[in-house]
């Protein structure tokens, strides 16, 4: 199956490398790469790493028309205000009969229901495993392993930057030094305020609620407060009482609809939600038939994000094979 990569940063590069490492074990061939500044490359025979991109095509539509791929991998940067232009990229792919996978959480956080319906109308798939926990199976877990279950709520420690800042402050460092540490580790968005003020956590909460609970919500509708008022002194005080703080994304089904909240919560140090450090993350899922279950990842990195995209691609390939008419 032919793949078009839109965005070729950390995840795009890791994905191309992963596809090369697994050559012969999958049916994929990258036939096009397009980015906003690096340029464009179309190669129907397949692109090898590291690629040299040529002049940039004028529009994403022109790129998709030239690539003639079966699947679009949407790997561009997140726009936390609207999810665009990634949503339009995916719509442009559907309009050309292409499936779409997204590591970008924007489309899932802002337009999941519309995109899922649009894909279904065209007999296409829209998958997004890497959008929330760096490739750790959360969407696949519910879709494949919990048939017939209703998700009633969730709670997740899903933002790395704030964990690193809190950890640094618990070691006596200042807030700014914590931000610097997160920057050095390469986990902070260009604008650290996006993590600190809870927008990243709100995007993840909206994405989870849209997929698990059909919430049809957006990050702006999440009741959100970040960690900017935390101080080393406050954390030392809590530590003396056996407590700590973590930025938690919560969702809950109520008779009035799905309620979403992001807060710097005071937790017992023994609480499982307080146990994640650095880029490690954890999600608890409360269900009607299976009680509360959880999934965690220890120190995931960009290779795990690329794996999440790869797992989506494999699912599309498996599905396409199953649906192919015999003859
Ligand atoms: N890094 C991770 O481990 C991770 C984990 C989970 C999810 N994600 C998500 O995955 C996506 C990619 O992450 P990343 O780390 O690879 O980001 P990145 O290194 O910043 O790369 C983003 C890429 O998108 C391209 N781009 C941005 N806007 C574009 C547009 N309008 N049209 C075409 N190309 C565009 C950039 O082009 P130029 O190169 O030309 O600037 C760049 O190649 C993001 O949405 C991120 O939130 C990443």
XYZ file of N, CA, C and O in Angstrom, residues 160-182 184-185 227 231-233 235 239 244 277-278:
136
model
N 4.075 15.236 29.947
C 5.449 15.014 30.426
C 6.067 16.272 31.027
O 6.719 16.210 32.067
N 5.883 17.417 30.344
C 6.554 18.643 30.799
C 6.203 18.955 32.245
O 7.084 19.268 33.061
N 4.930 18.871 32.590
C 4.542 19.238 33.963
C 5.092 18.226 34.971
O 5.458 18.603 36.087
N 5.195 16.962 34.575
C 5.782 15.963 35.499
C 7.243 16.318 35.776
O 7.708 16.234 36.907
N 7.950 16.719 34.716
C 9.380 17.044 34.873
C 9.545 18.301 35.730
O 10.410 18.362 36.599
N 8.668 19.294 35.532
C 8.759 20.533 36.324
C 8.475 20.230 37.804
O 9.195 20.681 38.700
N 7.422 19.449 38.062
C 7.052 19.135 39.448
C 8.176 18.334 40.109
O 8.576 18.607 41.245
N 8.715 17.383 39.369
C 9.815 16.568 39.883
C 11.015 17.454 40.242
O 11.624 17.304 41.303
N 11.319 18.404 39.354
C 12.455 19.310 39.597
C 12.185 20.155 40.845
O 13.073 20.328 41.694
N 10.966 20.663 40.978
C 10.647 21.505 42.142
C 10.694 20.680 43.433
O 11.059 21.174 44.481
N 10.332 19.403 43.342
C 10.403 18.552 44.542
C 11.860 18.304 44.951
O 12.137 17.979 46.095
N 12.772 18.492 43.974
C 14.201 18.372 44.301
C 14.777 19.724 44.710
O 15.990 19.887 44.812
N 13.897 20.721 44.867
C 14.334 22.026 45.364
C 14.670 23.029 44.282
O 15.065 24.159 44.568
N 14.529 22.658 42.999
C 14.815 23.607 41.910
C 13.616 24.540 41.715
O 12.508 24.256 42.189
N 13.834 25.637 40.982
C 12.746 26.583 40.721
C 11.917 26.158 39.509
O 12.315 25.252 38.755
N 10.776 26.860 39.327
C 9.865 26.566 38.215
C 10.593 26.682 36.869
O 10.523 25.784 36.025
N 11.329 27.806 36.706
C 12.020 28.036 35.426
C 13.074 26.965 35.160
O 13.258 26.528 34.014
N 13.752 26.525 36.236
C 14.764 25.465 36.057
C 14.091 24.156 35.621
O 14.646 23.390 34.830
N 12.891 23.940 36.129
C 12.113 22.762 35.722
C 11.785 22.827 34.236
O 11.906 21.829 33.501
N 11.388 24.020 33.772
C 11.076 24.187 32.336
C 12.337 23.911 31.508
O 12.285 23.218 30.479
N 13.459 24.446 31.976
C 14.728 24.227 31.252
C 15.052 22.734 31.153
O 15.494 22.249 30.110
N 14.812 22.013 32.259
C 15.090 20.572 32.270
C 14.212 19.863 31.217
O 14.686 19.024 30.467
N 12.929 20.253 31.169
C 12.015 19.641 30.188
C 12.470 19.977 28.764
O 12.412 19.133 27.869
N 15.571 20.603 27.801
C 16.782 19.801 27.519
C 16.408 18.394 27.103
O 17.030 17.794 26.240
N 15.351 17.843 27.739
C 14.924 16.475 27.410
C 14.128 16.418 26.108
O 13.760 15.344 25.635
N -0.457 24.292 36.081
C 0.349 24.172 37.310
C 1.109 25.461 37.631
O 2.000 25.460 38.478
N 4.561 26.050 43.695
C 5.897 26.521 44.088
C 6.646 25.370 44.763
O 6.015 24.438 45.276
N 7.994 25.444 44.802
C 8.764 24.419 45.523
C 8.334 24.348 46.992
O 8.287 23.264 47.578
N 7.996 25.502 47.583
C 7.611 25.532 49.004
C 6.319 24.743 49.221
O 6.201 23.948 50.148
N 5.131 22.377 47.374
C 5.384 20.948 47.153
C 6.100 20.328 48.347
O 5.811 19.186 48.734
N 4.803 17.289 50.513
C 5.670 16.110 50.626
C 5.764 15.646 52.081
O 5.742 14.449 52.376
N 1.730 14.617 46.870
C 2.400 15.281 45.758
C 1.323 15.874 44.852
O 0.127 15.801 45.170
N 6.797 9.262 36.215
C 7.853 10.284 36.199
C 8.271 10.566 34.755
O 8.168 9.685 33.895
N 8.766 11.764 34.495
C 9.316 12.093 33.176
C 8.297 11.890 32.064
O 7.157 12.333 32.170
